[in-house]
């Protein structure tokens, strides 16, 4: 059976703290996973190696870009963690059936709002404001299968069901 050809993001919706979909969202900038590293050099190594610290990542941010100022924004001004559930409908072309299909992707983020940019107020245009959320937890699912789960506070980093921080938690007595 031939794998489908990825096509595009057909549509998306964003839910905050389990509430109905968020209004006024233009687009999302999903977080980037950048490992914390240290440089290793010395005998037996020809040069330097950037060695990643297993399960430890630099600051990660989810950015929500807005089209206008709405009352939905108040959730992002509260000094407390919130849950952002991004539901994505990916369109793929099924070669066997000869037709497009939709595959559900979900990115769930728990984090703290750190930046609220209200945007530019200009006649006959969108505000183009944004909110940045510092990621404490992220889970990426494709067709209800968890691909990646990172929980910075609880020392969990799972990829394809393998928890790469289990030995670290054990060593720390967690």
Short mmCIF file of C-alpha atoms in Angstrom, two decimals:
data_model
loop_
_atom_site.label_atom_id
_atom_site.label_comp_id
_atom_site.label_asym_id
_atom_site.label_seq_id
_atom_site.Cartn_x
_atom_site.Cartn_y
_atom_site.Cartn_z
CA UNK A 1 0.00 0.00 0.00
CA UNK A 2 1.46 3.34 -1.07
CA UNK A 3 1.84 6.06 1.53
CA UNK A 4 -0.34 9.12 0.95
CA UNK A 5 1.23 12.29 -0.41
CA UNK A 6 1.15 15.14 2.12
CA UNK A 7 -0.64 18.08 0.52
CA UNK A 8 -1.52 20.97 2.85
CA UNK A 9 -3.11 22.13 6.07
CA UNK A 10 -6.78 22.26 5.12
CA UNK A 11 -7.93 24.12 8.24
CA UNK A 12 -7.36 24.47 11.99
CA UNK A 13 -9.09 25.50 15.21
CA UNK A 14 -7.68 26.51 18.57
CA UNK A 15 -9.26 25.77 21.95
CA UNK A 16 -8.09 27.29 25.24
CA UNK A 17 -8.69 25.62 28.62
CA UNK A 18 -11.34 23.39 27.04
CA UNK A 19 -13.50 26.29 25.87
CA UNK A 20 -15.10 26.56 22.43
CA UNK A 21 -12.85 27.54 19.58
CA UNK A 22 -10.87 30.73 19.86
CA UNK A 23 -11.94 33.52 17.52
CA UNK A 24 -9.71 35.89 15.58
CA UNK A 25 -6.73 33.56 15.13
CA UNK A 26 -4.86 34.32 11.89
CA UNK A 27 -2.21 31.62 12.20
CA UNK A 28 0.06 29.75 14.59
CA UNK A 29 3.82 29.52 14.88
CA UNK A 30 4.36 26.12 16.47
CA UNK A 31 7.27 25.63 18.91
CA UNK A 32 10.77 24.69 17.83
CA UNK A 33 12.62 21.87 19.63
CA UNK A 34 16.20 23.05 20.19
CA UNK A 35 18.21 20.77 22.46
CA UNK A 36 20.39 22.23 25.18
CA UNK A 37 23.95 21.30 24.30
CA UNK A 38 27.50 21.43 25.60
CA UNK A 39 30.65 21.37 23.52
CA UNK A 40 32.86 18.31 23.92
CA UNK A 41 36.48 18.32 22.82
CA UNK A 42 39.63 16.54 23.84
CA UNK A 43 41.66 13.41 23.23
CA UNK A 44 40.05 10.93 20.84
CA UNK A 45 37.81 13.55 19.21
CA UNK A 46 38.83 15.23 15.98
CA UNK A 47 37.55 18.71 16.77
CA UNK A 48 34.40 19.55 18.69
CA UNK A 49 31.01 17.93 19.13
CA UNK A 50 27.83 19.67 20.29
CA UNK A 51 26.43 17.07 22.68
CA UNK A 52 22.69 17.34 23.42
CA UNK A 53 21.58 17.01 27.04
CA UNK A 54 18.95 14.24 26.79
CA UNK A 55 15.41 15.57 27.17
CA UNK A 56 16.49 19.15 27.91
CA UNK A 57 15.40 21.87 25.50
CA UNK A 58 15.90 25.61 25.16
CA UNK A 59 12.98 27.93 25.84
CA UNK A 60 10.10 27.00 23.53
CA UNK A 61 7.27 29.29 22.48
CA UNK A 62 3.91 28.86 20.81
CA UNK A 63 2.91 32.04 18.98
CA UNK A 64 -0.72 32.81 18.20
CA UNK A 65 -1.17 35.59 15.64
CA UNK A 66 -4.39 37.59 15.88
CA UNK A 67 -6.54 39.45 13.36
CA UNK A 68 -8.26 41.69 15.91
CA UNK A 69 -8.68 42.52 19.59
CA UNK A 70 -11.46 40.39 21.12
CA UNK A 71 -12.57 39.45 24.62
CA UNK A 72 -10.97 36.00 24.03
CA UNK A 73 -7.60 37.69 24.61
CA UNK A 74 -8.19 38.12 28.35
CA UNK A 75 -7.20 34.46 28.95
CA UNK A 76 -3.71 35.35 27.75
CA UNK A 77 -3.30 38.29 30.14
CA UNK A 78 -3.88 36.16 33.25
CA UNK A 79 -0.64 35.29 35.09
CA UNK A 80 -1.33 31.55 35.11
CA UNK A 81 -0.69 28.46 33.01
CA UNK A 82 -3.24 27.55 30.38
CA UNK A 83 -3.90 24.67 28.00
CA UNK A 84 -3.94 25.40 24.26
CA UNK A 85 -5.34 22.63 22.07
CA UNK A 86 -4.53 23.13 18.37
CA UNK A 87 -6.59 20.89 16.07
CA UNK A 88 -5.17 20.64 12.56
CA UNK A 89 -6.83 19.03 9.54
CA UNK A 90 -4.06 17.86 7.20
CA UNK A 91 -5.04 17.12 3.63
CA UNK A 92 -3.27 14.19 1.96
CA UNK A 93 -3.70 12.51 -1.42
CA UNK A 94 -4.39 8.78 -1.16
CA UNK A 95 -2.71 7.18 -4.19
CA UNK A 96 -4.59 3.88 -3.81
CA UNK A 97 -8.03 5.48 -3.75
CA UNK A 98 -7.07 8.34 -6.07
CA UNK A 99 -8.60 10.99 -3.82
CA UNK A 100 -7.76 13.45 -1.06
CA UNK A 101 -8.26 12.50 2.60
CA UNK A 102 -8.05 14.38 5.87
CA UNK A 103 -5.77 13.25 8.69
CA UNK A 104 -6.17 14.79 12.14
CA UNK A 105 -3.14 16.30 13.83
CA UNK A 106 -3.25 17.70 17.33
CA UNK A 107 -0.69 19.86 19.13
CA UNK A 108 -1.46 20.37 22.82
CA UNK A 109 0.53 22.95 24.76
CA UNK A 110 0.43 23.81 28.45
CA UNK A 111 2.26 27.01 29.20
CA UNK A 112 2.39 30.52 30.55
CA UNK A 113 1.62 33.59 28.41
CA UNK A 114 4.72 35.78 28.33
CA UNK A 115 4.07 38.29 25.53
CA UNK A 116 0.91 40.01 24.30
CA UNK A 117 1.47 42.29 21.32
CA UNK A 118 -1.77 44.12 20.49
CA UNK A 119 -0.56 44.87 16.95
CA UNK A 120 -0.84 47.85 14.68
CA UNK A 121 -4.11 49.84 14.60
CA UNK A 122 -4.51 51.04 11.02
CA UNK A 123 -7.67 51.96 9.14
CA UNK A 124 -9.13 49.16 6.98
CA UNK A 125 -6.63 46.51 8.13
CA UNK A 126 -6.11 43.73 10.65
CA UNK A 127 -4.35 44.41 13.93
CA UNK A 128 -1.77 41.66 13.33
CA UNK A 129 -1.20 41.24 17.05
CA UNK A 130 0.27 38.17 18.71
CA UNK A 131 0.56 36.21 21.93
CA UNK A 132 3.56 34.10 22.91
CA UNK A 133 3.22 31.22 25.35
CA UNK A 134 6.23 29.69 27.08
CA UNK A 135 5.86 25.93 26.62
CA UNK A 136 6.05 23.80 29.76
CA UNK A 137 4.36 20.78 28.15
CA UNK A 138 3.73 19.75 24.56
CA UNK A 139 2.18 16.68 22.96
CA UNK A 140 2.02 16.06 19.21
CA UNK A 141 -0.51 13.51 17.91
CA UNK A 142 -1.12 12.28 14.38
CA UNK A 143 -4.30 10.27 13.74
CA UNK A 144 -4.69 9.79 17.54
CA UNK A 145 -1.16 8.33 17.89
CA UNK A 146 1.22 10.22 20.17
CA UNK A 147 4.40 11.01 18.26
CA UNK A 148 6.18 13.27 20.77
CA UNK A 149 5.46 14.27 24.37
CA UNK A 150 7.63 16.64 26.38
CA UNK A 151 6.87 17.63 29.97
CA UNK A 152 9.67 19.89 31.18
CA UNK A 153 8.43 20.04 34.78
CA UNK A 154 7.96 16.28 35.26
CA UNK A 155 11.07 15.11 33.34
CA UNK A 156 9.20 13.29 30.57
CA UNK A 157 10.42 13.14 26.98
CA UNK A 158 8.74 10.46 24.87
CA UNK A 159 9.23 9.84 21.16
CA UNK A 160 7.28 6.98 19.54
CA UNK A 161 6.41 5.68 23.02
CA UNK A 162 10.02 5.55 24.27
CA UNK A 163 10.59 7.68 27.38
CA UNK A 164 14.14 8.98 27.04
CA UNK A 165 14.11 10.51 30.53
CA UNK A 166 13.01 7.40 32.46
CA UNK A 167 16.59 6.59 33.51
CA UNK A 168 17.17 10.19 34.53
CA UNK A 169 14.05 10.20 36.74
CA UNK A 170 15.18 6.91 38.28
CA UNK A 171 18.69 8.28 38.93
CA UNK A 172 17.15 11.35 40.61
CA UNK A 173 14.82 9.26 42.77
CA UNK A 174 11.68 10.56 41.06
#
